[in-house]
């Protein structure tokens, strides 16, 4: 990276050149995962902590595996096993971890800005693995890498994001990253999940799915959080599927080569039909594979140039 | 730049390295030329061309990028760009001839050996270089050499394949 970056907190304001560098590095990192010995010595002796205040399996394991493939030591802190349930504050938890001298901390928290707080107060590298409804930059980067595999350049591409855009940090990071890379983003979803105040972001808001799907190069379906179903924002899973889900019939109105994505975990039959999720347009599993490569690239680029660190 | 080899000299040095490699590998059943990125790849290409021209067989080819195996990633050098590592053959049991343009401290060769090792257990590893400029910091020596020159520690040896010359800056 051109200027030395300590943390990756979001894609808002990250320049195109830097995103290009991350994606190009990730493309090279994929080769390591295809080797018999899936490990390089690059971050030997470094310690990467995953600090998760929200449940997560895929993002945490993806970061964990990425760090291990670069030979870093990894350590997991999670809310269910840590002291926050006993009333410890975020800063006190962080001070405890600081006393163990890690080099990087991967943070997920239900409050937007929690990783920024830690980045400001501690010398280690902070990677935001999702903060509230704000950002989830590594997910957007792996999404962009997956799109590039299928589409080549992102310049001029049309990306449709469908579902609960209002509460989606995945959507927000993608919106920032994709528009920086020259793509345009259209969003659609129920009025309660795709409100007009989204217009503050560089997106076009539509209210029917067919409207955003028809000429899209990419359709990104967002996970519907089941805990929201049956509440005021959304009547039922069946109704959601009928109006906003992606099934074969709706897909038939899109371009035949459209790329179908989903950050996972998927609700089959709700936001995405099983035969679409498993169909030829779906790249859902490529997203998982690319996630490891993107996170390896981020750890390498952020930790590999720490000037004050001692040589191995 | 202080020129050490002109076009004819460079061609002769390449021939010399290729000759030594071919002689040594003549009875080896399975061996591969592996260029160290970036400087070793053009030399490996030229050696491969000569092997093909003189024996009618194209040797196995590969390339390694040692960035992830370097010992100086954390010393504040400018961020290196990652290149491809591509060893499209079974490394276990194969003889490996590592190829680089300039041999200096030996640290690059150490890193390249480490990387090859992660792909399998080679039958042996040999080292072919165009220029040995001295100042080794590790117990590493070339097996096949085009040219040995004396240099100052802070000199830069430049192999310019396009401009057909080797010089010291």
CSV table of N, CA and C in Angstrom, one decimal, chain A residues 77-151:
chain,number,residue,atom,x,y,z
A,77,UNK,N,-11.0,-14.9,20.9
A,77,UNK,CA,-11.8,-14.4,22.1
A,77,UNK,C,-13.2,-14.4,21.6
A,78,UNK,N,-14.2,-15.0,22.3
A,78,UNK,CA,-15.5,-14.8,21.9
A,78,UNK,C,-16.4,-14.4,23.1
A,79,UNK,N,-17.5,-13.7,22.8
A,79,UNK,CA,-18.3,-13.2,23.9
A,79,UNK,C,-18.8,-14.3,24.8
A,80,UNK,N,-19.1,-15.4,24.3
A,80,UNK,CA,-19.7,-16.4,25.1
A,80,UNK,C,-18.8,-17.0,26.1
A,81,UNK,N,-17.5,-16.9,25.8
A,81,UNK,CA,-16.5,-17.5,26.7
A,81,UNK,C,-15.7,-16.4,27.4
A,82,UNK,N,-15.9,-15.1,27.1
A,82,UNK,CA,-15.1,-14.1,27.7
A,82,UNK,C,-15.8,-13.4,28.8
A,83,UNK,N,-15.2,-12.4,29.4
A,83,UNK,CA,-15.7,-11.8,30.6
A,83,UNK,C,-16.8,-10.7,30.3
A,84,UNK,N,-17.1,-10.4,29.1
A,84,UNK,CA,-18.1,-9.3,28.9
A,84,UNK,C,-19.4,-9.7,29.4
A,85,UNK,N,-19.7,-11.0,29.4
A,85,UNK,CA,-20.9,-11.5,30.0
A,85,UNK,C,-20.9,-11.3,31.5
A,86,UNK,N,-19.7,-11.1,32.0
A,86,UNK,CA,-19.6,-10.7,33.5
A,86,UNK,C,-19.6,-9.2,33.7
A,87,UNK,N,-19.8,-8.5,32.6
A,87,UNK,CA,-19.9,-7.0,32.8
A,87,UNK,C,-18.7,-6.2,32.4
A,88,UNK,N,-17.7,-6.9,31.9
A,88,UNK,CA,-16.5,-6.2,31.5
A,88,UNK,C,-16.7,-5.3,30.3
A,89,UNK,N,-16.1,-4.1,30.3
A,89,UNK,CA,-16.3,-3.2,29.1
A,89,UNK,C,-15.4,-3.6,28.0
A,90,UNK,N,-15.8,-3.1,26.8
A,90,UNK,CA,-15.0,-3.3,25.6
A,90,UNK,C,-13.5,-2.9,25.8
A,91,UNK,N,-13.3,-1.7,26.4
A,91,UNK,CA,-12.0,-1.2,26.6
A,91,UNK,C,-11.2,-2.1,27.6
A,92,UNK,N,-11.9,-2.6,28.6
A,92,UNK,CA,-11.2,-3.5,29.6
A,92,UNK,C,-10.8,-4.8,28.9
A,93,UNK,N,-11.7,-5.3,28.1
A,93,UNK,CA,-11.4,-6.5,27.3
A,93,UNK,C,-10.2,-6.3,26.4
A,94,UNK,N,-10.2,-5.1,25.8
A,94,UNK,CA,-9.1,-4.8,24.9
A,94,UNK,C,-7.8,-4.6,25.6
A,95,UNK,N,-7.8,-4.1,26.8
A,95,UNK,CA,-6.6,-3.9,27.6
A,95,UNK,C,-6.0,-5.3,28.0
A,96,UNK,N,-6.9,-6.2,28.3
A,96,UNK,CA,-6.5,-7.5,28.7
A,96,UNK,C,-5.8,-8.2,27.5
A,97,UNK,N,-6.4,-8.0,26.3
A,97,UNK,CA,-5.7,-8.6,25.1
A,97,UNK,C,-4.4,-7.9,24.8
A,98,UNK,N,-4.4,-6.6,25.0
A,98,UNK,CA,-3.2,-5.8,24.8
A,98,UNK,C,-2.0,-6.3,25.6
A,99,UNK,N,-2.3,-6.8,26.9
A,99,UNK,CA,-1.3,-7.3,27.8
A,99,UNK,C,-0.7,-8.6,27.2
A,100,UNK,N,-1.4,-9.2,26.2
A,100,UNK,CA,-0.8,-10.4,25.6
A,100,UNK,C,0.0,-10.1,24.3
A,101,UNK,N,0.2,-8.8,24.1
A,101,UNK,CA,0.9,-8.3,22.9
A,101,UNK,C,0.7,-9.0,21.6
A,102,UNK,N,-0.6,-8.9,21.1
A,102,UNK,CA,-0.8,-9.4,19.7
A,102,UNK,C,-0.4,-8.3,18.7
A,103,UNK,N,-0.3,-8.8,17.4
A,103,UNK,CA,0.1,-7.9,16.3
A,103,UNK,C,-1.1,-7.4,15.6
A,104,UNK,N,-2.1,-8.2,15.5
A,104,UNK,CA,-3.3,-7.7,14.9
A,104,UNK,C,-4.6,-8.3,15.6
A,105,UNK,N,-5.6,-7.5,15.6
A,105,UNK,CA,-6.9,-7.9,16.2
A,105,UNK,C,-8.0,-7.8,15.2
A,106,UNK,N,-8.7,-8.9,15.0
A,106,UNK,CA,-9.8,-8.9,14.1
A,106,UNK,C,-11.1,-8.8,14.9
A,107,UNK,N,-11.8,-7.7,14.7
A,107,UNK,CA,-12.9,-7.4,15.7
A,107,UNK,C,-14.3,-7.4,15.0
A,108,UNK,N,-15.2,-8.1,15.7
A,108,UNK,CA,-16.6,-8.0,15.3
A,108,UNK,C,-17.4,-7.5,16.5
A,109,UNK,N,-18.3,-6.5,16.3
A,109,UNK,CA,-19.0,-6.0,17.4
A,109,UNK,C,-20.4,-5.5,16.9
A,110,UNK,N,-21.4,-5.6,17.8
A,110,UNK,CA,-22.7,-5.2,17.4
A,110,UNK,C,-22.9,-3.6,17.3
A,111,UNK,N,-21.9,-2.9,17.9
A,111,UNK,CA,-21.9,-1.5,17.8
A,111,UNK,C,-21.1,-0.9,16.7
A,112,UNK,N,-21.6,-0.1,15.9
A,112,UNK,CA,-20.9,0.5,14.8
A,112,UNK,C,-19.8,1.4,15.5
A,113,UNK,N,-18.6,1.3,15.0
A,113,UNK,CA,-17.5,2.2,15.6
A,113,UNK,C,-16.6,1.5,16.6
A,114,UNK,N,-17.0,0.3,17.1
A,114,UNK,CA,-16.2,-0.4,18.1
A,114,UNK,C,-14.8,-0.6,17.6
A,115,UNK,N,-14.6,-1.1,16.4
A,115,UNK,CA,-13.2,-1.3,15.9
A,115,UNK,C,-12.4,0.0,15.8
A,116,UNK,N,-13.1,1.1,15.4
A,116,UNK,CA,-12.5,2.4,15.3
A,116,UNK,C,-12.0,2.8,16.7
A,117,UNK,N,-12.7,2.5,17.7
A,117,UNK,CA,-12.3,2.9,19.1
A,117,UNK,C,-11.0,2.2,19.4
A,118,UNK,N,-11.0,0.9,19.1
A,118,UNK,CA,-9.8,0.1,19.5
A,118,UNK,C,-8.6,0.5,18.7
A,119,UNK,N,-8.9,0.8,17.4
A,119,UNK,CA,-7.8,1.3,16.5
A,119,UNK,C,-7.1,2.6,17.0
A,120,UNK,N,-8.0,3.4,17.6
A,120,UNK,CA,-7.5,4.7,18.0
A,120,UNK,C,-6.7,4.6,19.3
A,121,UNK,N,-7.0,3.6,20.1
A,121,UNK,CA,-6.4,3.5,21.5
A,121,UNK,C,-5.3,2.5,21.6
A,122,UNK,N,-5.2,1.6,20.6
A,122,UNK,CA,-4.1,0.6,20.7
A,122,UNK,C,-3.2,0.5,19.5
A,123,UNK,N,-2.0,0.1,19.7
A,123,UNK,CA,-1.0,0.2,18.6
A,123,UNK,C,-1.2,-0.9,17.6
A,124,UNK,N,-1.9,-2.0,17.9
A,124,UNK,CA,-2.0,-3.1,17.0
A,124,UNK,C,-2.9,-2.8,15.8
A,125,UNK,N,-2.7,-3.5,14.8
A,125,UNK,CA,-3.5,-3.5,13.6
A,125,UNK,C,-4.9,-4.0,13.9
A,126,UNK,N,-5.9,-3.2,13.5
A,126,UNK,CA,-7.3,-3.6,13.7
A,126,UNK,C,-7.9,-3.9,12.3
A,127,UNK,N,-8.5,-5.1,12.2
A,127,UNK,CA,-9.3,-5.4,11.0
A,127,UNK,C,-10.8,-5.5,11.4
A,128,UNK,N,-11.6,-4.7,10.8
A,128,UNK,CA,-13.0,-4.7,11.1
A,128,UNK,C,-13.7,-6.0,10.4
A,129,UNK,N,-14.2,-6.8,11.3
A,129,UNK,CA,-14.9,-8.0,10.7
A,129,UNK,C,-16.4,-7.8,10.8
A,130,UNK,N,-16.9,-6.6,10.9
A,130,UNK,CA,-18.3,-6.3,11.0
A,130,UNK,C,-18.6,-5.5,12.2
A,131,UNK,N,-19.0,-4.3,12.1
A,131,UNK,CA,-19.4,-3.5,13.2
A,131,UNK,C,-20.8,-2.9,13.0
A,132,UNK,N,-21.7,-3.5,13.8
A,132,UNK,CA,-23.1,-3.1,13.8
A,132,UNK,C,-23.7,-3.0,12.4
A,133,UNK,N,-24.3,-1.9,12.0
A,133,UNK,CA,-24.8,-1.8,10.6
A,133,UNK,C,-23.9,-0.9,9.8
A,134,UNK,N,-22.6,-0.8,10.2
A,134,UNK,CA,-21.7,0.1,9.5
A,134,UNK,C,-21.0,-0.6,8.4
A,135,UNK,N,-19.9,-1.4,8.6
A,135,UNK,CA,-19.2,-1.9,7.5
A,135,UNK,C,-18.7,-3.3,7.8
A,136,UNK,N,-18.4,-4.0,6.7
A,136,UNK,CA,-17.8,-5.4,6.8
A,136,UNK,C,-16.8,-5.5,5.6
A,137,UNK,N,-15.7,-4.8,5.7
A,137,UNK,CA,-14.9,-4.6,4.5
A,137,UNK,C,-14.3,-5.8,3.9
A,138,UNK,N,-13.9,-6.8,4.7
A,138,UNK,CA,-13.3,-8.0,4.0
A,138,UNK,C,-14.3,-8.8,3.2
A,139,UNK,N,-15.6,-8.7,3.7
A,139,UNK,CA,-16.6,-9.4,2.9
A,139,UNK,C,-16.8,-8.7,1.5
A,140,UNK,N,-16.8,-7.4,1.5
A,140,UNK,CA,-17.0,-6.7,0.2
A,140,UNK,C,-15.8,-6.9,-0.7
A,141,UNK,N,-14.6,-7.0,-0.1
A,141,UNK,CA,-13.4,-7.3,-0.9
A,141,UNK,C,-13.5,-8.7,-1.5
A,142,UNK,N,-13.9,-9.7,-0.8
A,142,UNK,CA,-14.0,-11.0,-1.3
A,142,UNK,C,-15.1,-11.1,-2.4
A,143,UNK,N,-16.2,-10.3,-2.2
A,143,UNK,CA,-17.3,-10.2,-3.2
A,143,UNK,C,-16.7,-9.6,-4.5
A,144,UNK,N,-15.9,-8.6,-4.4
A,144,UNK,CA,-15.4,-7.9,-5.6
A,144,UNK,C,-14.4,-8.8,-6.3
A,145,UNK,N,-13.6,-9.6,-5.5
A,145,UNK,CA,-12.7,-10.5,-6.1
A,145,UNK,C,-13.5,-11.6,-6.9
A,146,UNK,N,-14.6,-12.1,-6.3
A,146,UNK,CA,-15.4,-13.1,-7.0
A,146,UNK,C,-16.0,-12.5,-8.2
A,147,UNK,N,-16.5,-11.3,-8.2
A,147,UNK,CA,-17.1,-10.7,-9.3
A,147,UNK,C,-16.0,-10.5,-10.4
A,148,UNK,N,-14.8,-10.2,-10.1
A,148,UNK,CA,-13.8,-10.0,-11.1
A,148,UNK,C,-13.4,-11.3,-11.8
A,149,UNK,N,-13.5,-12.4,-11.0
A,149,UNK,CA,-13.2,-13.7,-11.6
A,149,UNK,C,-14.2,-14.0,-12.8
A,150,UNK,N,-15.4,-13.6,-12.6
A,150,UNK,CA,-16.4,-13.9,-13.6
A,150,UNK,C,-16.5,-12.8,-14.7
A,151,UNK,N,-16.3,-11.6,-14.3
A,151,UNK,CA,-16.6,-10.4,-15.1
A,151,UNK,C,-15.4,-9.7,-15.7
